[in-house]
Amino acid sequence: MSGLTAAALAAVGFLAYQASANVPASLAAPKPKASSSAPATGHAARPKDKDHPLAVPAGSGSGTRVVYALGDRRVWLVGPGGKTVRTFAVMPSSVSPKPGVYKVSSRSGAIKGSDGVPIEHVVRFAVADGNVPVGFSAAKDDSMESPDPSRRTGGVRMKRADGNAMWTFATVDVKVVVVP
């Protein structure tokens, strides 16, 4: 069973790499110089709209998309016309993706996370540090514990209600924009 899991993760990683390598220049973000393994707390916070602190980050693109702000530890589900469908706090993983534009590459209804926690509504969109799959998920026990910094995990955790919304919204090929 673990061999199949490893093969599946390798395939997802390869496909995510191919997808990121083929992003049109008009959608690609500039390459950051910071390490992708830095936890979200190491990212500079984005400039805030003081009148609208929960506004979708400026520079996160347009159209239907998921926006993940590393420094804010927050996600926005943005529908057609730039209307925010939902926004919520998340707990970043120990390995974070670099800022840029990605697409949802695969999904799993319910599995065991790389940290051993049973999770559901897994929405994968990136590979960081060469081989760590990164995706959104909700722990079945609704916990959002800080990840063990000594383990290389890519699970961005959210509450189950937010995981349900993510699962409905972020189908395969939906754009995911990661901002600092």
mmCIF file of C-alpha atoms in Angstrom:
data_model
loop_
_atom_site.group_PDB
_atom_site.id
_atom_site.type_symbol
_atom_site.label_atom_id
_atom_site.label_comp_id
_atom_site.label_asym_id
_atom_site.label_seq_id
_atom_site.Cartn_x
_atom_site.Cartn_y
_atom_site.Cartn_z
ATOM 1 C CA MET A 1 0.000 0.000 0.000
ATOM 2 C CA SER A 2 2.797 2.437 0.840
ATOM 3 C CA GLY A 3 4.395 1.701 -2.539
ATOM 4 C CA LEU A 4 1.201 2.757 -4.319
ATOM 5 C CA THR A 5 1.001 5.895 -2.196
ATOM 6 C CA ALA A 6 4.612 6.781 -2.991
ATOM 7 C CA ALA A 7 4.017 6.178 -6.703
ATOM 8 C CA ALA A 8 0.862 8.322 -6.622
ATOM 9 C CA LEU A 9 2.681 11.162 -4.842
ATOM 10 C CA ALA A 10 5.539 10.972 -7.341
ATOM 11 C CA ALA A 11 3.066 11.120 -10.235
ATOM 12 C CA VAL A 12 1.254 14.103 -8.698
ATOM 13 C CA GLY A 13 4.584 15.835 -8.137
ATOM 14 C CA PHE A 14 5.655 15.246 -11.732
ATOM 15 C CA LEU A 15 2.328 16.489 -13.115
ATOM 16 C CA ALA A 16 2.412 19.551 -10.862
ATOM 17 C CA TYR A 17 5.947 20.301 -12.035
ATOM 18 C CA GLN A 18 4.876 19.952 -15.668
ATOM 19 C CA ALA A 19 1.902 22.239 -15.083
ATOM 20 C CA SER A 20 4.026 24.878 -13.365
ATOM 21 C CA ALA A 21 6.681 24.650 -16.078
ATOM 22 C CA ASN A 22 4.047 25.307 -18.751
ATOM 23 C CA VAL A 23 2.343 28.338 -17.182
ATOM 24 C CA PRO A 24 2.050 31.085 -19.801
ATOM 25 C CA ALA A 25 4.333 34.059 -19.142
ATOM 26 C CA SER A 26 1.262 36.268 -18.692
ATOM 27 C CA LEU A 27 0.237 34.207 -15.633
ATOM 28 C CA ALA A 28 3.615 33.342 -14.163
ATOM 29 C CA ALA A 29 4.763 35.193 -11.071
ATOM 30 C CA PRO A 30 8.307 36.465 -10.763
ATOM 31 C CA LYS A 31 10.651 33.926 -9.221
ATOM 32 C CA PRO A 32 11.201 34.741 -5.540
ATOM 33 C CA LYS A 33 14.643 34.492 -3.967
ATOM 34 C CA ALA A 34 13.377 33.182 -0.625
ATOM 35 C CA SER A 35 13.441 29.472 0.164
ATOM 36 C CA SER A 36 10.175 27.653 -0.408
ATOM 37 C CA SER A 37 10.755 25.670 2.767
ATOM 38 C CA ALA A 38 10.326 28.687 5.018
ATOM 39 C CA PRO A 39 7.166 28.480 7.088
ATOM 40 C CA ALA A 40 4.480 31.044 6.362
ATOM 41 C CA THR A 41 5.528 33.051 9.400
ATOM 42 C CA GLY A 42 8.783 33.821 7.568
ATOM 43 C CA HIS A 43 7.017 35.577 4.688
ATOM 44 C CA ALA A 44 6.544 39.303 4.708
ATOM 45 C CA ALA A 45 2.953 40.295 5.210
ATOM 46 C CA ARG A 46 1.246 41.861 2.215
ATOM 47 C CA PRO A 47 0.254 45.525 2.296
ATOM 48 C CA LYS A 48 -3.118 45.760 3.986
ATOM 49 C CA ASP A 49 -6.184 47.692 2.969
ATOM 50 C CA LYS A 50 -6.819 49.368 6.337
ATOM 51 C CA ASP A 51 -10.466 50.028 5.473
ATOM 52 C CA HIS A 52 -11.047 46.429 4.313
ATOM 53 C CA PRO A 53 -8.619 44.098 6.145
ATOM 54 C CA LEU A 54 -10.250 40.948 4.728
ATOM 55 C CA ALA A 55 -10.205 42.198 1.117
ATOM 56 C CA VAL A 56 -8.727 39.907 -1.538
ATOM 57 C CA PRO A 57 -5.004 40.727 -1.835
ATOM 58 C CA ALA A 58 -4.157 43.204 -4.569
ATOM 59 C CA GLY A 59 -2.104 41.643 -7.340
ATOM 60 C CA SER A 60 -3.702 38.214 -6.941
ATOM 61 C CA GLY A 61 -5.022 38.138 -10.476
ATOM 62 C CA SER A 62 -8.561 38.070 -11.752
ATOM 63 C CA GLY A 63 -11.350 35.636 -12.435
ATOM 64 C CA THR A 64 -12.303 32.542 -10.488
ATOM 65 C CA ARG A 65 -9.452 31.506 -8.211
ATOM 66 C CA VAL A 66 -8.283 30.427 -4.778
ATOM 67 C CA VAL A 67 -5.958 32.999 -3.189
ATOM 68 C CA TYR A 68 -3.606 31.827 -0.425
ATOM 69 C CA ALA A 69 -1.783 34.616 1.458
ATOM 70 C CA LEU A 70 1.198 33.052 3.235
ATOM 71 C CA GLY A 71 1.849 35.940 5.633
ATOM 72 C CA ASP A 72 -1.805 36.361 6.556
ATOM 73 C CA ARG A 73 -2.431 32.602 6.917
ATOM 74 C CA ARG A 74 -5.668 33.187 5.039
ATOM 75 C CA VAL A 75 -7.464 31.868 1.958
ATOM 76 C CA TRP A 76 -10.043 33.546 -0.266
ATOM 77 C CA LEU A 77 -12.355 31.687 -2.636
ATOM 78 C CA VAL A 78 -12.951 34.208 -5.405
ATOM 79 C CA GLY A 79 -15.769 33.619 -7.855
ATOM 80 C CA PRO A 80 -16.624 35.135 -11.226
ATOM 81 C CA GLY A 81 -16.273 38.890 -11.398
ATOM 82 C CA GLY A 82 -13.840 38.978 -8.488
ATOM 83 C CA LYS A 83 -16.541 38.456 -5.857
ATOM 84 C CA THR A 84 -15.296 36.799 -2.655
ATOM 85 C CA VAL A 85 -17.361 33.695 -1.996
ATOM 86 C CA ARG A 86 -15.622 32.914 1.320
ATOM 87 C CA THR A 87 -12.484 33.774 3.272
ATOM 88 C CA PHE A 88 -11.019 31.911 6.232
ATOM 89 C CA ALA A 89 -7.912 31.389 8.337
ATOM 90 C CA VAL A 90 -5.616 28.416 7.711
ATOM 91 C CA MET A 91 -2.678 26.771 9.470
ATOM 92 C CA PRO A 92 0.285 26.648 7.070
ATOM 93 C CA SER A 93 2.294 23.494 6.609
ATOM 94 C CA SER A 94 5.967 23.165 7.525
ATOM 95 C CA VAL A 95 6.826 23.462 3.805
ATOM 96 C CA SER A 96 5.237 26.319 1.855
ATOM 97 C CA PRO A 97 4.921 26.807 -1.906
ATOM 98 C CA LYS A 98 6.641 29.774 -3.503
ATOM 99 C CA PRO A 99 4.389 32.699 -4.400
ATOM 100 C CA GLY A 100 3.033 32.172 -7.897
ATOM 101 C CA VAL A 101 0.161 30.814 -9.950
ATOM 102 C CA TYR A 102 -0.769 27.123 -9.754
ATOM 103 C CA LYS A 103 -3.722 24.940 -10.660
ATOM 104 C CA VAL A 104 -5.506 22.291 -8.625
ATOM 105 C CA SER A 105 -3.820 19.101 -9.809
ATOM 106 C CA SER A 106 -5.625 16.411 -7.812
ATOM 107 C CA ARG A 107 -8.100 15.830 -5.013
ATOM 108 C CA SER A 108 -8.765 13.098 -2.445
ATOM 109 C CA GLY A 109 -11.935 12.703 -0.411
ATOM 110 C CA ALA A 110 -10.411 11.198 2.737
ATOM 111 C CA ILE A 111 -6.882 9.969 3.481
ATOM 112 C CA LYS A 112 -4.280 9.972 6.233
ATOM 113 C CA GLY A 113 -2.106 13.073 6.124
ATOM 114 C CA SER A 114 1.681 12.884 5.939
ATOM 115 C CA ASP A 115 1.650 13.793 9.641
ATOM 116 C CA GLY A 116 -0.539 10.766 10.427
ATOM 117 C CA VAL A 117 -3.739 12.772 11.035
ATOM 118 C CA PRO A 118 -6.920 11.553 9.261
ATOM 119 C CA ILE A 119 -7.912 14.315 6.821
ATOM 120 C CA GLU A 120 -10.620 14.993 4.272
ATOM 121 C CA HIS A 121 -11.266 17.181 1.240
ATOM 122 C CA VAL A 122 -7.650 17.277 0.101
ATOM 123 C CA VAL A 123 -7.061 19.746 -2.732
ATOM 124 C CA ARG A 124 -3.464 19.509 -4.061
ATOM 125 C CA PHE A 125 -2.004 22.322 -6.121
ATOM 126 C CA ALA A 126 1.791 22.477 -5.816
ATOM 127 C CA VAL A 127 5.018 20.653 -5.063
ATOM 128 C CA ALA A 128 7.562 22.434 -2.871
ATOM 129 C CA ASP A 129 11.218 21.714 -2.189
ATOM 130 C CA GLY A 130 11.303 19.330 -5.134
ATOM 131 C CA ASN A 131 9.105 16.572 -3.753
ATOM 132 C CA VAL A 132 6.672 17.732 -1.032
ATOM 133 C CA PRO A 133 3.072 17.830 -2.320
ATOM 134 C CA VAL A 134 1.210 20.899 -1.057
ATOM 135 C CA GLY A 135 -2.531 21.081 -0.674
ATOM 136 C CA PHE A 136 -5.432 22.259 1.407
ATOM 137 C CA SER A 137 -7.179 19.846 3.778
ATOM 138 C CA ALA A 138 -9.273 19.610 6.926
ATOM 139 C CA ALA A 139 -8.525 17.294 9.841
ATOM 140 C CA LYS A 140 -11.479 15.030 10.564
ATOM 141 C CA ASP A 141 -11.226 16.039 14.238
ATOM 142 C CA ASP A 142 -11.446 19.724 13.127
ATOM 143 C CA SER A 143 -8.020 20.531 14.626
ATOM 144 C CA MET A 144 -5.629 23.063 13.157
ATOM 145 C CA GLU A 145 -2.474 22.291 15.128
ATOM 146 C CA SER A 146 0.847 23.894 14.218
ATOM 147 C CA PRO A 147 2.871 21.419 12.167
ATOM 148 C CA ASP A 148 5.974 19.778 13.589
ATOM 149 C CA PRO A 149 8.766 21.904 12.049
ATOM 150 C CA SER A 150 11.066 18.864 11.926
ATOM 151 C CA ARG A 151 8.700 17.053 9.504
ATOM 152 C CA ARG A 152 8.429 18.106 5.869
ATOM 153 C CA THR A 153 4.684 18.273 5.314
ATOM 154 C CA GLY A 154 2.649 20.233 2.791
ATOM 155 C CA GLY A 155 -0.833 20.131 4.315
ATOM 156 C CA VAL A 156 -2.418 23.573 4.714
ATOM 157 C CA ARG A 157 -5.107 22.892 7.324
ATOM 158 C CA MET A 158 -8.468 24.526 7.719
ATOM 159 C CA LYS A 159 -11.663 23.943 9.691
ATOM 160 C CA ARG A 160 -13.996 21.268 8.321
ATOM 161 C CA ALA A 161 -16.675 23.780 7.257
ATOM 162 C CA ASP A 162 -14.025 25.685 5.287
ATOM 163 C CA GLY A 163 -12.744 22.378 3.872
ATOM 164 C CA ASN A 164 -16.254 21.608 2.621
ATOM 165 C CA ALA A 165 -16.391 24.996 0.880
ATOM 166 C CA MET A 166 -12.908 24.477 -0.616
ATOM 167 C CA TRP A 167 -13.870 20.993 -1.858
ATOM 168 C CA THR A 168 -16.951 22.348 -3.628
ATOM 169 C CA PHE A 169 -15.128 25.361 -5.089
ATOM 170 C CA ALA A 170 -11.648 24.074 -6.025
ATOM 171 C CA THR A 171 -12.086 21.381 -8.639
ATOM 172 C CA VAL A 172 -9.215 20.137 -10.814
ATOM 173 C CA ASP A 173 -7.674 22.931 -12.933
ATOM 174 C CA VAL A 174 -9.056 25.790 -10.808
ATOM 175 C CA LYS A 175 -6.394 28.476 -10.445
ATOM 176 C CA VAL A 176 -4.605 28.837 -7.085
ATOM 177 C CA VAL A 177 -2.664 32.047 -6.536
ATOM 178 C CA VAL A 178 -0.121 32.085 -3.697
ATOM 179 C CA VAL A 179 0.896 35.549 -2.508
ATOM 180 C CA PRO A 180 3.405 36.526 0.174
#
